[in-house]
């Protein structure tokens, strides 16, 4: 998985603490963790395409969450950045095996493929069961200063 | 995940159908699915290092399963090929955040990292719950000709 997933998850969490309605520029979100702005921007654009962030232009433009943290799962963010492909790559080598058939979709019939898919589904289920709101409230319980610290740093970087 | 995982899983399954004690050369295992021999050999060597296959040299040498299919899980094979790293890459960007601390191991304390790890564990658990013996017997139930077809093709390729 690319480093972009970590950047995207933390950026979404930071945006969940921004005063509502306020957009944050890529440069500010990047400076928050000293990330390369151009590359972070690619991740933010991907999140916008997936409907997780919305982007506005102009002097007060930038990114904000496009929906509530309750409606954003870890799976949504991972899929936005990494795409919907399964981790296991099935190239259907059974086509070249004995009795292999060019018409058969071995991604469906191959029992090895099915076993790997079962694990992939367990992973997705677990990611889908955790929302940004869950993470947000867990962080707020454990690190009560985090929201205000985040807003303070964003304000300082914006200035 | 690399294509090597698919090759390794199918090669292990094929080796589970070989008359016991018989070793199969890389070239034969590769020809079975028309795979590039040199690259498959890297995967077979990795499986041998992980104690899943054993390798012998000499005119009757090659690879065989080093332990019974009941004692080989999908996770063993995936880990042998892909390494033990988690799919999610945590570069601890919180170190650069407000109050970030160079001494803290954020892979442990960061709640985003923990959430991602929960999904990784679900994936591993599911892979660890499936053995080569499970796959083998499921294939034999659904495709009863598979073991003999496999032995026949291996014999033909060996000749």
GROMACS .gro file of C-alpha atoms in nm:
model
  318
    1UNK     CA    1   0.000   0.000   0.000
    2UNK     CA    2   0.135   0.344  -0.082
    3UNK     CA    3   0.227   0.606   0.177
    4UNK     CA    4  -0.060   0.807   0.029
    5UNK     CA    5  -0.307   0.606   0.238
    6UNK     CA    6  -0.148   0.726   0.562
    7UNK     CA    7  -0.142   1.084   0.435
    8UNK     CA    8  -0.503   1.068   0.322
    9UNK     CA    9  -0.631   0.920   0.648
   10UNK     CA   10  -0.452   1.176   0.863
   11UNK     CA   11  -0.557   1.463   0.637
   12UNK     CA   12  -0.921   1.354   0.655
   13UNK     CA   13  -0.898   1.332   1.032
   14UNK     CA   14  -0.746   1.682   1.050
   15UNK     CA   15  -1.023   1.814   0.825
   16UNK     CA   16  -1.280   1.661   1.062
   17UNK     CA   17  -1.154   1.902   1.330
   18UNK     CA   18  -1.164   2.215   1.118
   19UNK     CA   19  -1.435   2.469   1.201
   20UNK     CA   20  -1.723   2.362   0.980
   21UNK     CA   21  -1.740   2.515   0.639
   22UNK     CA   22  -1.375   2.614   0.632
   23UNK     CA   23  -1.162   2.483   0.349
   24UNK     CA   24  -0.791   2.406   0.387
   25UNK     CA   25  -0.537   2.440   0.109
   26UNK     CA   26  -0.314   2.156  -0.003
   27UNK     CA   27  -0.004   2.353   0.100
   28UNK     CA   28  -0.136   2.387   0.456
   29UNK     CA   29  -0.235   2.020   0.483
   30UNK     CA   30   0.106   1.922   0.344
   31UNK     CA   31   0.301   2.152   0.578
   32UNK     CA   32   0.114   2.003   0.874
   33UNK     CA   33   0.323   1.685   0.843
   34UNK     CA   34   0.601   1.824   0.623
   35UNK     CA   35   0.470   1.624   0.326
   36UNK     CA   36   0.550   1.702  -0.039
   37UNK     CA   37   0.264   1.925  -0.147
   38UNK     CA   38   0.239   1.816  -0.511
   39UNK     CA   39   0.217   1.450  -0.421
   40UNK     CA   40  -0.028   1.506  -0.136
   41UNK     CA   41  -0.240   1.703  -0.381
   42UNK     CA   42  -0.275   1.391  -0.596
   43UNK     CA   43  -0.416   1.204  -0.297
   44UNK     CA   44  -0.652   1.489  -0.210
   45UNK     CA   45  -0.777   1.499  -0.569
   46UNK     CA   46  -0.838   1.126  -0.553
   47UNK     CA   47  -1.038   1.173  -0.232
   48UNK     CA   48  -1.239   1.447  -0.405
   49UNK     CA   49  -1.311   1.221  -0.704
   50UNK     CA   50  -1.437   0.959  -0.458
   51UNK     CA   51  -1.674   1.212  -0.298
   52UNK     CA   52  -1.491   1.207   0.036
   53UNK     CA   53  -1.357   1.562   0.005
   54UNK     CA   54  -1.495   1.857  -0.183
   55UNK     CA   55  -1.267   2.110  -0.337
   56UNK     CA   56  -1.330   2.478  -0.396
   57UNK     CA   57  -1.111   2.731  -0.571
   58UNK     CA   58  -1.055   3.098  -0.503
   59UNK     CA   59  -0.879   3.285  -0.220
   60UNK     CA   60  -1.071   3.096   0.051
   61UNK     CA   61  -1.067   2.772  -0.140
   62UNK     CA   62  -0.921   2.435  -0.057
   63UNK     CA   63  -1.046   2.100   0.064
   64UNK     CA   64  -1.309   2.010   0.320
   65UNK     CA   65  -1.489   1.687   0.407
   66UNK     CA   66  -1.770   1.632   0.160
   67UNK     CA   67  -1.973   1.426   0.404
   68UNK     CA   68  -1.986   1.364   0.775
   69UNK     CA   69  -1.715   1.153   0.944
   70UNK     CA   70  -1.985   0.895   1.026
   71UNK     CA   71  -2.029   0.842   0.652
   72UNK     CA   72  -1.661   0.793   0.570
   73UNK     CA   73  -1.508   0.452   0.637
   74UNK     CA   74  -1.143   0.351   0.632
   75UNK     CA   75  -1.234   0.138   0.332
   76UNK     CA   76  -1.366   0.445   0.146
   77UNK     CA   77  -1.032   0.622   0.192
   78UNK     CA   78  -0.818   0.318   0.109
   79UNK     CA   79  -1.022   0.248  -0.204
   80UNK     CA   80  -1.005   0.612  -0.314
   81UNK     CA   81  -0.625   0.604  -0.295
   82UNK     CA   82  -0.540   0.247  -0.393
   83UNK     CA   83  -0.827   0.160  -0.624
   84UNK     CA   84  -1.079  -0.120  -0.589
   85UNK     CA   85  -0.846  -0.405  -0.693
   86UNK     CA   86  -0.801  -0.698  -0.460
   87UNK     CA   87  -0.459  -0.739  -0.302
   88UNK     CA   88  -0.417  -1.088  -0.447
   89UNK     CA   89  -0.341  -1.087  -0.815
   90UNK     CA   90  -0.504  -1.380  -0.997
   91UNK     CA   91  -0.366  -1.409  -1.349
   92UNK     CA   92  -0.569  -1.726  -1.409
   93UNK     CA   93  -0.270  -1.952  -1.465
   94UNK     CA   94  -0.511  -2.247  -1.459
   95UNK     CA   95  -0.588  -2.154  -1.821
   96UNK     CA   96  -0.245  -2.298  -1.905
   97UNK     CA   97  -0.295  -2.604  -1.682
   98UNK     CA   98  -0.431  -2.946  -1.787
   99UNK     CA   99  -0.787  -2.904  -1.919
  100UNK     CA  100  -0.743  -2.527  -1.908
  101UNK     CA  101  -1.021  -2.344  -2.087
  102UNK     CA  102  -0.992  -1.998  -2.240
  103UNK     CA  103  -1.363  -1.934  -2.178
  104UNK     CA  104  -1.363  -2.008  -1.806
  105UNK     CA  105  -1.321  -1.722  -1.560
  106UNK     CA  106  -1.081  -1.886  -1.317
  107UNK     CA  107  -1.096  -1.583  -1.086
  108UNK     CA  108  -1.440  -1.721  -1.000
  109UNK     CA  109  -1.386  -2.098  -1.019
  110UNK     CA  110  -1.032  -2.141  -0.887
  111UNK     CA  111  -1.040  -2.247  -0.523
  112UNK     CA  112  -0.708  -2.080  -0.451
  113UNK     CA  113  -0.849  -1.755  -0.588
  114UNK     CA  114  -1.158  -1.805  -0.371
  115UNK     CA  115  -0.948  -1.866  -0.061
  116UNK     CA  116  -0.747  -1.551  -0.121
  117UNK     CA  117  -1.066  -1.357  -0.186
  118UNK     CA  118  -1.210  -1.473   0.145
  119UNK     CA  119  -0.915  -1.308   0.320
  120UNK     CA  120  -0.951  -0.996   0.110
  121UNK     CA  121  -1.317  -0.973   0.211
  122UNK     CA  122  -1.230  -1.010   0.580
  123UNK     CA  123  -0.987  -0.720   0.538
  124UNK     CA  124  -1.247  -0.505   0.360
  125UNK     CA  125  -1.516  -0.587   0.616
  126UNK     CA  126  -1.288  -0.474   0.896
  127UNK     CA  127  -1.199  -0.151   0.713
  128UNK     CA  128  -1.563  -0.085   0.631
  129UNK     CA  129  -1.661  -0.135   0.996
  130UNK     CA  130  -1.446   0.160   1.107
  131UNK     CA  131  -1.555   0.514   1.027
  132UNK     CA  132  -1.362   0.836   1.045
  133UNK     CA  133  -1.602   0.929   1.327
  134UNK     CA  134  -1.489   0.620   1.523
  135UNK     CA  135  -1.124   0.715   1.486
  136UNK     CA  136  -1.201   1.079   1.563
  137UNK     CA  137  -1.381   1.003   1.888
  138UNK     CA  138  -1.121   0.744   1.994
  139UNK     CA  139  -0.846   1.003   1.940
  140UNK     CA  140  -1.046   1.269   2.130
  141UNK     CA  141  -1.092   1.032   2.424
  142UNK     CA  142  -0.726   0.940   2.437
  143UNK     CA  143  -0.573   1.272   2.332
  144UNK     CA  144  -0.824   1.542   2.433
  145UNK     CA  145  -0.597   1.822   2.313
  146UNK     CA  146  -0.574   1.688   1.958
  147UNK     CA  147  -0.864   1.884   1.801
  148UNK     CA  148  -0.750   2.220   1.936
  149UNK     CA  149  -0.383   2.147   1.864
  150UNK     CA  150  -0.479   2.061   1.508
  151UNK     CA  151  -0.682   2.381   1.462
  152UNK     CA  152  -0.397   2.586   1.613
  153UNK     CA  153  -0.137   2.444   1.383
  154UNK     CA  154  -0.361   2.478   1.077
  155UNK     CA  155  -0.421   2.843   1.169
  156UNK     CA  156  -0.048   2.904   1.219
  157UNK     CA  157   0.036   2.744   0.885
  158UNK     CA  158  -0.238   2.936   0.709
  159UNK     CA  159  -0.113   3.270   0.845
  160UNK     CA  160   0.075  -0.860  -0.413
  161UNK     CA  161   0.306  -1.006  -0.673
  162UNK     CA  162   0.207  -1.271  -0.925
  163UNK     CA  163   0.456  -1.492  -0.741
  164UNK     CA  164   0.193  -1.565  -0.476
  165UNK     CA  165  -0.039  -1.724  -0.733
  166UNK     CA  166   0.249  -1.925  -0.880
  167UNK     CA  167   0.364  -2.040  -0.538
  168UNK     CA  168   0.019  -2.147  -0.422
  169UNK     CA  169  -0.053  -2.345  -0.739
  170UNK     CA  170   0.293  -2.503  -0.737
  171UNK     CA  171   0.248  -2.613  -0.374
  172UNK     CA  172  -0.090  -2.759  -0.460
  173UNK     CA  173   0.058  -2.948  -0.755
  174UNK     CA  174   0.338  -3.080  -0.534
  175UNK     CA  175   0.075  -3.206  -0.288
  176UNK     CA  176  -0.046  -3.444  -0.562
  177UNK     CA  177   0.295  -3.581  -0.655
  178UNK     CA  178   0.371  -3.940  -0.556
  179UNK     CA  179   0.527  -3.903  -0.215
  180UNK     CA  180   0.900  -3.864  -0.201
  181UNK     CA  181   0.928  -3.755  -0.562
  182UNK     CA  182   1.093  -3.421  -0.630
  183UNK     CA  183   0.995  -3.198  -0.922
  184UNK     CA  184   1.235  -2.967  -1.102
  185UNK     CA  185   1.175  -2.596  -1.141
  186UNK     CA  186   1.162  -2.632  -1.520
  187UNK     CA  187   0.881  -2.887  -1.491
  188UNK     CA  188   0.681  -2.680  -1.242
  189UNK     CA  189   0.727  -2.375  -1.464
  190UNK     CA  190   0.627  -2.553  -1.786
  191UNK     CA  191   0.310  -2.674  -1.612
  192UNK     CA  192   0.162  -2.323  -1.640
  193UNK     CA  193   0.403  -2.184  -1.901
  194UNK     CA  194   0.570  -1.965  -1.639
  195UNK     CA  195   0.920  -1.814  -1.670
  196UNK     CA  196   1.144  -2.071  -1.505
  197UNK     CA  197   1.405  -1.835  -1.360
  198UNK     CA  198   1.145  -1.619  -1.192
  199UNK     CA  199   0.944  -1.914  -1.060
  200UNK     CA  200   1.270  -2.051  -0.921
  201UNK     CA  201   1.302  -1.740  -0.702
  202UNK     CA  202   0.960  -1.811  -0.552
  203UNK     CA  203   1.044  -2.179  -0.498
  204UNK     CA  204   1.368  -2.083  -0.325
  205UNK     CA  205   1.173  -1.845  -0.101
  206UNK     CA  206   0.932  -2.128  -0.015
  207UNK     CA  207   1.232  -2.349   0.066
  208UNK     CA  208   1.384  -2.082   0.292
  209UNK     CA  209   1.050  -2.065   0.473
  210UNK     CA  210   1.055  -2.441   0.530
  211UNK     CA  211   0.751  -2.503   0.308
  212UNK     CA  212   0.945  -2.684   0.034
  213UNK     CA  213   1.264  -2.881   0.053
  214UNK     CA  214   1.507  -2.882  -0.231
  215UNK     CA  215   1.748  -3.155  -0.337
  216UNK     CA  216   2.009  -3.148  -0.608
  217UNK     CA  217   2.129  -3.421  -0.841
  218UNK     CA  218   1.968  -3.602  -1.136
  219UNK     CA  219   1.650  -3.686  -0.937
  220UNK     CA  220   1.655  -3.356  -0.750
  221UNK     CA  221   1.402  -3.076  -0.737
  222UNK     CA  222   1.138  -2.949  -0.497
  223UNK     CA  223   0.892  -3.133  -0.278
  224UNK     CA  224   0.668  -3.026   0.011
  225UNK     CA  225   0.876  -3.012   0.327
  226UNK     CA  226   0.575  -3.074   0.550
  227UNK     CA  227   0.224  -3.208   0.517
  228UNK     CA  228  -0.046  -2.996   0.348
  229UNK     CA  229  -0.226  -2.979   0.685
  230UNK     CA  230   0.073  -2.788   0.821
  231UNK     CA  231   0.094  -2.530   0.541
  232UNK     CA  232  -0.146  -2.236   0.554
  233UNK     CA  233  -0.217  -1.978   0.287
  234UNK     CA  234  -0.057  -1.727   0.523
  235UNK     CA  235   0.266  -1.932   0.531
  236UNK     CA  236   0.290  -1.918   0.152
  237UNK     CA  237   0.196  -1.550   0.124
  238UNK     CA  238   0.446  -1.454   0.395
  239UNK     CA  239   0.722  -1.663   0.234
  240UNK     CA  240   0.675  -1.476  -0.095
  241UNK     CA  241   0.575  -1.127   0.016
  242UNK     CA  242   0.752  -1.100   0.351
  243UNK     CA  243   0.598  -1.035   0.692
  244UNK     CA  244   0.530  -0.661   0.643
  245UNK     CA  245   0.180  -0.531   0.693
  246UNK     CA  246  -0.001  -0.405   0.386
  247UNK     CA  247  -0.051  -0.063   0.539
  248UNK     CA  248   0.263   0.145   0.545
  249UNK     CA  249   0.284   0.364   0.856
  250UNK     CA  250   0.564   0.618   0.821
  251UNK     CA  251   0.471   0.775   1.156
  252UNK     CA  252   0.388   1.116   1.012
  253UNK     CA  253   0.251   1.211   1.356
  254UNK     CA  254   0.616   1.272   1.451
  255UNK     CA  255   0.593   1.587   1.239
  256UNK     CA  256   0.250   1.683   1.380
  257UNK     CA  257   0.182   1.915   1.676
  258UNK     CA  258   0.341   1.771   1.990
  259UNK     CA  259   0.516   1.509   1.775
  260UNK     CA  260   0.781   1.320   1.967
  261UNK     CA  261   1.084   1.151   1.812
  262UNK     CA  262   1.088   0.891   2.091
  263UNK     CA  263   0.729   0.773   2.050
  264UNK     CA  264   0.658   0.468   1.833
  265UNK     CA  265   0.351   0.595   1.653
  266UNK     CA  266   0.302   0.260   1.482
  267UNK     CA  267   0.183   0.150   1.824
  268UNK     CA  268   0.007   0.461   1.957
  269UNK     CA  269  -0.154   0.609   1.645
  270UNK     CA  270  -0.520   0.512   1.628
  271UNK     CA  271  -0.522   0.522   1.249
  272UNK     CA  272  -0.232   0.278   1.248
  273UNK     CA  273  -0.422   0.059   1.495
  274UNK     CA  274  -0.736   0.067   1.281
  275UNK     CA  275  -0.542  -0.036   0.975
  276UNK     CA  276  -0.365  -0.308   1.174
  277UNK     CA  277  -0.700  -0.447   1.286
  278UNK     CA  278  -0.789  -0.503   0.920
  279UNK     CA  279  -0.450  -0.653   0.848
  280UNK     CA  280  -0.499  -0.898   1.134
  281UNK     CA  281  -0.842  -0.998   1.004
  282UNK     CA  282  -0.678  -1.070   0.668
  283UNK     CA  283  -0.399  -1.276   0.828
  284UNK     CA  284  -0.641  -1.467   1.047
  285UNK     CA  285  -0.844  -1.567   0.743
  286UNK     CA  286  -0.532  -1.675   0.551
  287UNK     CA  287  -0.402  -1.866   0.852
  288UNK     CA  288  -0.735  -2.047   0.887
  289UNK     CA  289  -0.701  -2.207   0.543
  290UNK     CA  290  -0.447  -2.485   0.489
  291UNK     CA  291  -0.316  -2.635   0.169
  292UNK     CA  292  -0.497  -2.952   0.279
  293UNK     CA  293  -0.828  -2.760   0.285
  294UNK     CA  294  -0.773  -2.630  -0.067
  295UNK     CA  295  -0.654  -2.972  -0.185
  296UNK     CA  296  -0.960  -3.155  -0.058
  297UNK     CA  297  -1.197  -2.885  -0.184
  298UNK     CA  298  -1.041  -2.913  -0.530
  299UNK     CA  299  -1.060  -3.295  -0.517
  300UNK     CA  300  -1.429  -3.281  -0.427
  301UNK     CA  301  -1.513  -3.035  -0.702
  302UNK     CA  302  -1.267  -3.154  -0.968
  303UNK     CA  303  -1.201  -3.523  -0.895
  304UNK     CA  304  -0.974  -3.560  -1.199
  305UNK     CA  305  -0.736  -3.287  -1.085
  306UNK     CA  306  -0.482  -3.501  -0.894
  307UNK     CA  307  -0.440  -3.754  -1.176
  308UNK     CA  308  -0.439  -3.484  -1.446
  309UNK     CA  309  -0.167  -3.306  -1.253
  310UNK     CA  310   0.045  -3.620  -1.216
  311UNK     CA  311  -0.002  -3.697  -1.586
  312UNK     CA  312   0.107  -3.358  -1.699
  313UNK     CA  313   0.405  -3.353  -1.463
  314UNK     CA  314   0.511  -3.694  -1.599
  315UNK     CA  315   0.473  -3.575  -1.959
  316UNK     CA  316   0.675  -3.261  -1.893
  317UNK     CA  317   0.942  -3.458  -1.711
  318UNK     CA  318   0.983  -3.702  -2.001
   0.00000   0.00000   0.00000
